[in-house]
Amino acid sequence: MKTCHTEQSKGLHLSIDGLNRELAPVFREGIFKRVVFYESTTSTNDRAMEIGDQEKDADGVVVVADTQTRGRGRHGRSWISPPGVNLYFTVLLRPPLPPDRASLFIVMAAVAVTSALRRYTGLDVRIKWPNDMLIKGRKVGGILMELRSDRERINFVAMGIGINVNLTPDIPEGQMILPATSLKEEGGRDLNRAELLREALIELGYRYKLLVEGNRESLINEWIDLDSTIGNRVRVQNMALTASEVKVGIAEGIDEYGRLILRLASGRFETINAGDVTILKGRDQN
Ligand code: BTN
């Protein structure tokens, strides 16, 4: 295949040997223990959920695919996952925490991956609540967390992360809410996906420890530094199953559970659990 050939000649092809080599320093840190690689699979979240259900001791597993045939985003959207260009991976973790802490994992993952992207590329990558990574308002990555839990504790978390790395974005209209970009598009060069994955896992491991040790304050402070939403007038659309609820207000920050704090026109504050945020510009502001 043409793409693969180009990839191989640049040393950018993903393989299980290459990943094991690149991730060796990550595995020595102890949070992440092994990597599972698929040339092609439906969704790395599917594979991670299977491992979580079938292997009760599996913890710190990283599932990576070169392409996904049914990659998915939030609210049932599809995540376009062509081969040879991007990063699609899911980390399986078993945090010893109650389920009311679950949304903090998205905070943790967004802060960690955004920090890794900024450090590795030097680009001004920002977070848009709850799970988008943006460069100049265009989407470069997203996070889809799925989990199993009972009332007392989280059984496991499957944190799926997609990053547009070397993609030349031509994503069909209507498949993405935000215009898309990629690290290559913004930085002008091909990047090594295995190295980028290593950097993301280093940042994730470090912040996972913080979260499990109860240090959510530093994560929330980091979020506030990286956020592109706070201080803006925003519209939040809550994609409930039966109705579509819309709220407009000023995004004031996130609370200790990772929920968006919105100041409504009445002056009342409201915390939002889930939804799509649009930063209002131009005539939308009225
Ligand atoms: C979103 O922005 O709506 C979330 C996108 C998450 C995409 C990643 S790619 C790896 C993992 N596997 C999936 O099917 N989805 C996530």
PDB file of N, CA and C and ligand atoms in Angstrom, residues 43-45 68 70-74 77 79 87-90 131-132 139 141-144 160-162, ligand 1:
ATOM      1  N   SER A  43     -12.719  -0.976  17.138  1.00  0.00           N
ATOM      2  CA  SER A  43     -12.454   0.196  17.984  1.00  0.00           C
ATOM      3  C   SER A  43     -11.542  -0.272  19.116  1.00  0.00           C
ATOM      4  N   THR A  44     -10.526   0.517  19.429  1.00  0.00           N
ATOM      5  CA  THR A  44      -9.638   0.107  20.544  1.00  0.00           C
ATOM      6  C   THR A  44     -10.422   0.086  21.857  1.00  0.00           C
ATOM      7  N   ASN A  45     -11.489   0.882  21.960  1.00  0.00           N
ATOM      8  CA  ASN A  45     -12.319   0.806  23.168  1.00  0.00           C
ATOM      9  C   ASN A  45     -13.009  -0.557  23.272  1.00  0.00           C
ATOM     10  N   GLN A  68      -9.148   1.920  12.629  1.00  0.00           N
ATOM     11  CA  GLN A  68     -10.365   1.392  13.262  1.00  0.00           C
ATOM     12  C   GLN A  68     -11.475   1.380  12.215  1.00  0.00           C
ATOM     13  N   ARG A  70     -14.707   0.844  13.080  1.00  0.00           N
ATOM     14  CA  ARG A  70     -15.897   1.483  13.687  1.00  0.00           C
ATOM     15  C   ARG A  70     -15.473   2.381  14.851  1.00  0.00           C
ATOM     16  N   GLY A  71     -14.475   3.238  14.588  1.00  0.00           N
ATOM     17  CA  GLY A  71     -14.024   4.172  15.620  1.00  0.00           C
ATOM     18  C   GLY A  71     -15.189   5.049  16.026  1.00  0.00           C
ATOM     19  N   ARG A  72     -15.321   5.297  17.331  1.00  0.00           N
ATOM     20  CA  ARG A  72     -16.485   6.089  17.755  1.00  0.00           C
ATOM     21  C   ARG A  72     -16.092   7.253  18.668  1.00  0.00           C
ATOM     22  N   GLY A  73     -16.911   8.292  18.600  1.00  0.00           N
ATOM     23  CA  GLY A  73     -16.743   9.447  19.469  1.00  0.00           C
ATOM     24  C   GLY A  73     -17.927   9.537  20.407  1.00  0.00           C
ATOM     25  N   ARG A  74     -18.057  10.675  21.060  1.00  0.00           N
ATOM     26  CA  ARG A  74     -19.180  10.858  21.982  1.00  0.00           C
ATOM     27  C   ARG A  74     -20.492  10.985  21.212  1.00  0.00           C
ATOM     28  N   ARG A  77     -21.293   9.496  17.657  1.00  0.00           N
ATOM     29  CA  ARG A  77     -20.667   9.942  16.402  1.00  0.00           C
ATOM     30  C   ARG A  77     -19.556   8.975  16.018  1.00  0.00           C
ATOM     31  N   TRP A  79     -15.705   8.165  14.631  1.00  0.00           N
ATOM     32  CA  TRP A  79     -14.385   8.792  14.676  1.00  0.00           C
ATOM     33  C   TRP A  79     -13.619   8.271  13.473  1.00  0.00           C
ATOM     34  N   LEU A  87      -3.112   8.495  15.699  1.00  0.00           N
ATOM     35  CA  LEU A  87      -3.024   7.634  16.889  1.00  0.00           C
ATOM     36  C   LEU A  87      -4.431   7.323  17.381  1.00  0.00           C
ATOM     37  N   TYR A  88      -4.701   6.020  17.544  1.00  0.00           N
ATOM     38  CA  TYR A  88      -5.955   5.566  18.151  1.00  0.00           C
ATOM     39  C   TYR A  88      -5.541   4.606  19.261  1.00  0.00           C
ATOM     40  N   PHE A  89      -5.793   4.971  20.504  1.00  0.00           N
ATOM     41  CA  PHE A  89      -5.410   4.059  21.582  1.00  0.00           C
ATOM     42  C   PHE A  89      -6.354   4.181  22.766  1.00  0.00           C
ATOM     43  N   THR A  90      -6.415   3.109  23.540  1.00  0.00           N
ATOM     44  CA  THR A  90      -7.267   3.082  24.731  1.00  0.00           C
ATOM     45  C   THR A  90      -6.448   2.533  25.886  1.00  0.00           C
ATOM     46  N   ASN A 131     -13.920  17.274  26.422  1.00  0.00           N
ATOM     47  CA  ASN A 131     -12.973  16.245  25.979  1.00  0.00           C
ATOM     48  C   ASN A 131     -12.306  16.542  24.636  1.00  0.00           C
ATOM     49  N   ASP A 132     -12.366  17.797  24.196  1.00  0.00           N
ATOM     50  CA  ASP A 132     -11.764  18.113  22.898  1.00  0.00           C
ATOM     51  C   ASP A 132     -10.382  18.714  23.079  1.00  0.00           C
ATOM     52  N   LYS A 139     -10.313  21.014  15.813  1.00  0.00           N
ATOM     53  CA  LYS A 139     -10.160  19.815  16.643  1.00  0.00           C
ATOM     54  C   LYS A 139      -8.999  18.946  16.170  1.00  0.00           C
ATOM     55  N   GLY A 141      -7.876  16.374  18.544  1.00  0.00           N
ATOM     56  CA  GLY A 141      -7.985  15.115  19.283  1.00  0.00           C
ATOM     57  C   GLY A 141      -9.230  15.079  20.132  1.00  0.00           C
ATOM     58  N   GLY A 142      -9.583  13.876  20.566  1.00  0.00           N
ATOM     59  CA  GLY A 142     -10.763  13.716  21.415  1.00  0.00           C
ATOM     60  C   GLY A 142     -10.597  12.506  22.326  1.00  0.00           C
ATOM     61  N   ILE A 143     -11.450  12.466  23.344  1.00  0.00           N
ATOM     62  CA  ILE A 143     -11.365  11.407  24.352  1.00  0.00           C
ATOM     63  C   ILE A 143     -12.746  10.787  24.536  1.00  0.00           C
ATOM     64  N   LEU A 144     -12.788   9.482  24.571  1.00  0.00           N
ATOM     65  CA  LEU A 144     -14.047   8.783  24.840  1.00  0.00           C
ATOM     66  C   LEU A 144     -13.819   7.815  25.995  1.00  0.00           C
ATOM     67  N   GLY A 160     -10.390   6.047  25.814  1.00  0.00           N
ATOM     68  CA  GLY A 160     -10.020   5.999  24.397  1.00  0.00           C
ATOM     69  C   GLY A 160      -9.590   7.378  23.919  1.00  0.00           C
ATOM     70  N   ILE A 161      -8.455   7.419  23.257  1.00  0.00           N
ATOM     71  CA  ILE A 161      -7.895   8.709  22.842  1.00  0.00           C
ATOM     72  C   ILE A 161      -7.571   8.663  21.352  1.00  0.00           C
ATOM     73  N   GLY A 162      -8.062   9.642  20.623  1.00  0.00           N
ATOM     74  CA  GLY A 162      -7.769   9.740  19.194  1.00  0.00           C
ATOM     75  C   GLY A 162      -7.047  11.057  18.928  1.00  0.00           C
TER      76      GLY A 162
HETATM   77  C1  BTN B   1     -14.802  12.516  20.689  1.00  0.00           C
HETATM   78  O1  BTN B   1     -14.166  13.552  20.433  1.00  0.00           O
HETATM   79  O2  BTN B   1     -16.023  12.452  20.544  1.00  0.00           O
HETATM   80  C2  BTN B   1     -14.052  11.318  21.235  1.00  0.00           C
HETATM   81  C3  BTN B   1     -13.214  10.642  20.182  1.00  0.00           C
HETATM   82  C4  BTN B   1     -12.448   9.445  20.721  1.00  0.00           C
HETATM   83  C5  BTN B   1     -11.760   8.661  19.631  1.00  0.00           C
HETATM   84  C6  BTN B   1     -10.895   7.559  20.191  1.00  0.00           C
HETATM   85  S1  BTN B   1      -9.870   6.814  18.969  1.00  0.00           S
HETATM   86  C7  BTN B   1      -9.431   5.572  20.103  1.00  0.00           C
HETATM   87  C8  BTN B   1     -10.692   5.170  20.822  1.00  0.00           C
HETATM   88  N1  BTN B   1     -11.453   4.219  20.050  1.00  0.00           N
HETATM   89  C9  BTN B   1     -12.622   4.706  19.650  1.00  0.00           C
HETATM   90  O3  BTN B   1     -13.462   4.084  18.974  1.00  0.00           O
HETATM   91  N2  BTN B   1     -12.777   5.955  20.092  1.00  0.00           N
HETATM   92  C10 BTN B   1     -11.627   6.397  20.852  1.00  0.00           C
END
